Amino acid sequence: MRCSDKRQTVSTKPFKNLLAPGKISATDYDLGRMGSAYLDKDFINLWVSDAAKRSEWNSGNQLRNDGVDIYKSKDNQYYVGKTESGEWIQYTINSKADKAYTFDIKYASSNDAKIRIEDASGKQLAIVSLSSTAGNETWKTASAKGINLKKGENKIRIYFENDGVNLNYFEVK
């Protein structure tokens, strides 16, 4: 391959072996390029020489070094935060059976919000309304029922319809 060859891969790889049923940390989204494994609007990596301050890709400066903003909670758990409308993260989930699952989603949000769950082909699987929790680390659980997964590998994307949703984990049951 020549240096001027600009081929880029759009493939993704699972960050961990995620199983359904099972509990999935929000920070266990797939590995891959932005636009393939996730979409984050405020990723940046700048060095401002006169201020001697670096602006990191990950605003929370935790766990992973891509554009998704990851923070550590008061109880030492990691969560995806500082989300903006239109951002998304993808998970590769291995299902033990063809089955309709319930996703219990642990979240915090300072205002009422929605998330959308889709499969890799763009088929909408659920829209989940999230009521305000009155704080960034005041956690609640919302459920989405009837999410069909096929036996084997499933690529699922969680889209943020509003700004300011913090996602801790989701449990597939």
PDB file of N, CA, C and O in Angstrom, residues 34-69:
ATOM      1  N   MET A  34     -15.396   6.620  13.827  1.00  0.00           N
ATOM      2  CA  MET A  34     -16.590   7.434  13.985  1.00  0.00           C
ATOM      3  C   MET A  34     -17.393   7.327  12.694  1.00  0.00           C
ATOM      4  O   MET A  34     -16.842   7.356  11.607  1.00  0.00           O
ATOM      5  N   GLY A  35     -18.691   7.166  12.816  1.00  0.00           N
ATOM      6  CA  GLY A  35     -19.561   6.970  11.667  1.00  0.00           C
ATOM      7  C   GLY A  35     -19.801   5.502  11.376  1.00  0.00           C
ATOM      8  O   GLY A  35     -20.686   5.160  10.605  1.00  0.00           O
ATOM      9  N   SER A  36     -19.013   4.619  12.017  1.00  0.00           N
ATOM     10  CA  SER A  36     -19.205   3.172  11.872  1.00  0.00           C
ATOM     11  C   SER A  36     -19.591   2.527  13.205  1.00  0.00           C
ATOM     12  O   SER A  36     -20.514   1.731  13.259  1.00  0.00           O
ATOM     13  N   ALA A  37     -18.869   2.871  14.284  1.00  0.00           N
ATOM     14  CA  ALA A  37     -19.142   2.308  15.609  1.00  0.00           C
ATOM     15  C   ALA A  37     -19.890   3.292  16.502  1.00  0.00           C
ATOM     16  O   ALA A  37     -20.517   2.892  17.472  1.00  0.00           O
ATOM     17  N   TYR A  38     -19.806   4.567  16.176  1.00  0.00           N
ATOM     18  CA  TYR A  38     -20.467   5.614  16.958  1.00  0.00           C
ATOM     19  C   TYR A  38     -20.493   6.898  16.151  1.00  0.00           C
ATOM     20  O   TYR A  38     -19.780   7.043  15.153  1.00  0.00           O
ATOM     21  N   LEU A  39     -21.304   7.841  16.603  1.00  0.00           N
ATOM     22  CA  LEU A  39     -21.290   9.194  16.051  1.00  0.00           C
ATOM     23  C   LEU A  39     -21.348  10.154  17.221  1.00  0.00           C
ATOM     24  O   LEU A  39     -22.282  10.104  18.034  1.00  0.00           O
ATOM     25  N   ASP A  40     -20.328  10.968  17.356  1.00  0.00           N
ATOM     26  CA  ASP A  40     -20.240  11.955  18.428  1.00  0.00           C
ATOM     27  C   ASP A  40     -19.921  13.299  17.806  1.00  0.00           C
ATOM     28  O   ASP A  40     -18.974  13.413  17.036  1.00  0.00           O
ATOM     29  N   LYS A  41     -20.706  14.305  18.105  1.00  0.00           N
ATOM     30  CA  LYS A  41     -20.587  15.601  17.438  1.00  0.00           C
ATOM     31  C   LYS A  41     -19.467  16.489  17.965  1.00  0.00           C
ATOM     32  O   LYS A  41     -19.054  17.413  17.280  1.00  0.00           O
ATOM     33  N   ASP A  42     -18.995  16.244  19.184  1.00  0.00           N
ATOM     34  CA  ASP A  42     -18.003  17.163  19.740  1.00  0.00           C
ATOM     35  C   ASP A  42     -16.620  16.550  19.930  1.00  0.00           C
ATOM     36  O   ASP A  42     -15.863  16.981  20.773  1.00  0.00           O
ATOM     37  N   PHE A  43     -16.271  15.546  19.115  1.00  0.00           N
ATOM     38  CA  PHE A  43     -14.936  14.967  19.258  1.00  0.00           C
ATOM     39  C   PHE A  43     -13.913  15.979  18.743  1.00  0.00           C
ATOM     40  O   PHE A  43     -14.134  16.680  17.762  1.00  0.00           O
ATOM     41  N   ILE A  44     -12.801  16.078  19.440  1.00  0.00           N
ATOM     42  CA  ILE A  44     -11.744  17.005  19.038  1.00  0.00           C
ATOM     43  C   ILE A  44     -10.480  16.629  19.795  1.00  0.00           C
ATOM     44  O   ILE A  44     -10.528  16.069  20.874  1.00  0.00           O
ATOM     45  N   ASN A  45      -9.344  16.957  19.242  1.00  0.00           N
ATOM     46  CA  ASN A  45      -8.078  16.729  19.923  1.00  0.00           C
ATOM     47  C   ASN A  45      -7.134  17.857  19.521  1.00  0.00           C
ATOM     48  O   ASN A  45      -6.432  17.758  18.528  1.00  0.00           O
ATOM     49  N   LEU A  46      -7.158  18.917  20.272  1.00  0.00           N
ATOM     50  CA  LEU A  46      -6.382  20.106  19.948  1.00  0.00           C
ATOM     51  C   LEU A  46      -5.352  20.405  21.025  1.00  0.00           C
ATOM     52  O   LEU A  46      -5.573  20.146  22.199  1.00  0.00           O
ATOM     53  N   TRP A  47      -4.269  20.997  20.611  1.00  0.00           N
ATOM     54  CA  TRP A  47      -3.284  21.503  21.554  1.00  0.00           C
ATOM     55  C   TRP A  47      -3.238  23.006  21.366  1.00  0.00           C
ATOM     56  O   TRP A  47      -2.942  23.504  20.291  1.00  0.00           O
ATOM     57  N   VAL A  48      -3.591  23.747  22.408  1.00  0.00           N
ATOM     58  CA  VAL A  48      -3.565  25.198  22.353  1.00  0.00           C
ATOM     59  C   VAL A  48      -2.274  25.644  23.006  1.00  0.00           C
ATOM     60  O   VAL A  48      -2.119  25.584  24.219  1.00  0.00           O
ATOM     61  N   SER A  49      -1.288  26.088  22.181  1.00  0.00           N
ATOM     62  CA  SER A  49       0.063  26.326  22.686  1.00  0.00           C
ATOM     63  C   SER A  49       0.158  27.499  23.650  1.00  0.00           C
ATOM     64  O   SER A  49       0.898  27.436  24.623  1.00  0.00           O
ATOM     65  N   ASP A  50      -0.604  28.566  23.412  1.00  0.00           N
ATOM     66  CA  ASP A  50      -0.463  29.707  24.316  1.00  0.00           C
ATOM     67  C   ASP A  50      -1.113  29.459  25.679  1.00  0.00           C
ATOM     68  O   ASP A  50      -0.724  30.034  26.670  1.00  0.00           O
ATOM     69  N   ALA A  51      -2.058  28.580  25.741  1.00  0.00           N
ATOM     70  CA  ALA A  51      -2.707  28.280  27.011  1.00  0.00           C
ATOM     71  C   ALA A  51      -2.131  27.012  27.644  1.00  0.00           C
ATOM     72  O   ALA A  51      -2.441  26.699  28.786  1.00  0.00           O
ATOM     73  N   ALA A  52      -1.308  26.291  26.892  1.00  0.00           N
ATOM     74  CA  ALA A  52      -0.724  25.029  27.347  1.00  0.00           C
ATOM     75  C   ALA A  52      -1.791  24.078  27.883  1.00  0.00           C
ATOM     76  O   ALA A  52      -1.614  23.403  28.869  1.00  0.00           O
ATOM     77  N   LYS A  53      -2.906  24.060  27.210  1.00  0.00           N
ATOM     78  CA  LYS A  53      -4.014  23.199  27.608  1.00  0.00           C
ATOM     79  C   LYS A  53      -4.415  22.327  26.428  1.00  0.00           C
ATOM     80  O   LYS A  53      -4.527  22.807  25.317  1.00  0.00           O
ATOM     81  N   ARG A  54      -4.656  21.073  26.695  1.00  0.00           N
ATOM     82  CA  ARG A  54      -5.059  20.135  25.657  1.00  0.00           C
ATOM     83  C   ARG A  54      -6.546  19.864  25.782  1.00  0.00           C
ATOM     84  O   ARG A  54      -7.061  19.646  26.860  1.00  0.00           O
ATOM     85  N   SER A  55      -7.247  19.872  24.675  1.00  0.00           N
ATOM     86  CA  SER A  55      -8.660  19.527  24.642  1.00  0.00           C
ATOM     87  C   SER A  55      -8.759  18.107  24.111  1.00  0.00           C
ATOM     88  O   SER A  55      -8.386  17.833  22.981  1.00  0.00           O
ATOM     89  N   GLU A  56      -9.234  17.187  24.946  1.00  0.00           N
ATOM     90  CA  GLU A  56      -9.251  15.766  24.604  1.00  0.00           C
ATOM     91  C   GLU A  56     -10.424  15.396  23.711  1.00  0.00           C
ATOM     92  O   GLU A  56     -11.417  16.093  23.658  1.00  0.00           O
ATOM     93  N   TRP A  57     -10.310  14.246  23.049  1.00  0.00           N
ATOM     94  CA  TRP A  57     -11.384  13.712  22.212  1.00  0.00           C
ATOM     95  C   TRP A  57     -12.584  13.336  23.065  1.00  0.00           C
ATOM     96  O   TRP A  57     -13.712  13.533  22.706  1.00  0.00           O
ATOM     97  N   ASN A  58     -12.333  12.727  24.199  1.00  0.00           N
ATOM     98  CA  ASN A  58     -13.354  12.219  25.092  1.00  0.00           C
ATOM     99  C   ASN A  58     -13.498  13.230  26.229  1.00  0.00           C
ATOM    100  O   ASN A  58     -12.640  13.326  27.084  1.00  0.00           O
ATOM    101  N   SER A  59     -14.573  13.991  26.248  1.00  0.00           N
ATOM    102  CA  SER A  59     -14.733  15.078  27.220  1.00  0.00           C
ATOM    103  C   SER A  59     -14.665  14.615  28.666  1.00  0.00           C
ATOM    104  O   SER A  59     -14.295  15.382  29.540  1.00  0.00           O
ATOM    105  N   GLY A  60     -15.034  13.383  28.946  1.00  0.00           N
ATOM    106  CA  GLY A  60     -14.970  12.876  30.310  1.00  0.00           C
ATOM    107  C   GLY A  60     -13.586  12.391  30.704  1.00  0.00           C
ATOM    108  O   GLY A  60     -13.318  12.126  31.873  1.00  0.00           O
ATOM    109  N   ASN A  61     -12.699  12.241  29.727  1.00  0.00           N
ATOM    110  CA  ASN A  61     -11.319  11.783  29.952  1.00  0.00           C
ATOM    111  C   ASN A  61     -11.252  10.457  30.701  1.00  0.00           C
ATOM    112  O   ASN A  61     -10.393  10.252  31.542  1.00  0.00           O
ATOM    113  N   GLN A  62     -12.160   9.534  30.396  1.00  0.00           N
ATOM    114  CA  GLN A  62     -12.208   8.259  31.102  1.00  0.00           C
ATOM    115  C   GLN A  62     -12.235   7.086  30.125  1.00  0.00           C
ATOM    116  O   GLN A  62     -12.840   7.165  29.069  1.00  0.00           O
ATOM    117  N   LEU A  63     -11.578   6.011  30.511  1.00  0.00           N
ATOM    118  CA  LEU A  63     -11.739   4.655  29.967  1.00  0.00           C
ATOM    119  C   LEU A  63     -11.289   4.446  28.525  1.00  0.00           C
ATOM    120  O   LEU A  63     -10.418   3.649  28.289  1.00  0.00           O
ATOM    121  N   ARG A  64     -11.870   5.130  27.535  1.00  0.00           N
ATOM    122  CA  ARG A  64     -11.555   4.890  26.134  1.00  0.00           C
ATOM    123  C   ARG A  64     -11.070   6.182  25.490  1.00  0.00           C
ATOM    124  O   ARG A  64     -11.343   7.264  25.985  1.00  0.00           O
ATOM    125  N   ASN A  65     -10.391   6.059  24.357  1.00  0.00           N
ATOM    126  CA  ASN A  65      -9.775   7.243  23.757  1.00  0.00           C
ATOM    127  C   ASN A  65     -10.355   7.611  22.401  1.00  0.00           C
ATOM    128  O   ASN A  65      -9.661   8.074  21.526  1.00  0.00           O
ATOM    129  N   ASP A  66     -11.662   7.415  22.233  1.00  0.00           N
ATOM    130  CA  ASP A  66     -12.303   7.855  20.998  1.00  0.00           C
ATOM    131  C   ASP A  66     -13.210   9.040  21.316  1.00  0.00           C
ATOM    132  O   ASP A  66     -13.079   9.659  22.360  1.00  0.00           O
ATOM    133  N   GLY A  67     -14.127   9.376  20.432  1.00  0.00           N
ATOM    134  CA  GLY A  67     -14.924  10.579  20.597  1.00  0.00           C
ATOM    135  C   GLY A  67     -16.087  10.493  21.559  1.00  0.00           C
ATOM    136  O   GLY A  67     -16.658  11.515  21.926  1.00  0.00           O
ATOM    137  N   VAL A  68     -16.473   9.292  22.001  1.00  0.00           N
ATOM    138  CA  VAL A  68     -17.624   9.156  22.890  1.00  0.00           C
ATOM    139  C   VAL A  68     -17.225   9.646  24.283  1.00  0.00           C
ATOM    140  O   VAL A  68     -16.199   9.243  24.824  1.00  0.00           O
ATOM    141  N   ASP A  69     -18.053  10.511  24.859  1.00  0.00           N
ATOM    142  CA  ASP A  69     -17.746  11.132  26.143  1.00  0.00           C
ATOM    143  C   ASP A  69     -18.115  10.191  27.285  1.00  0.00           C
ATOM    144  O   ASP A  69     -19.290   9.872  27.488  1.00  0.00           O
TER     145      ASP A  69
END
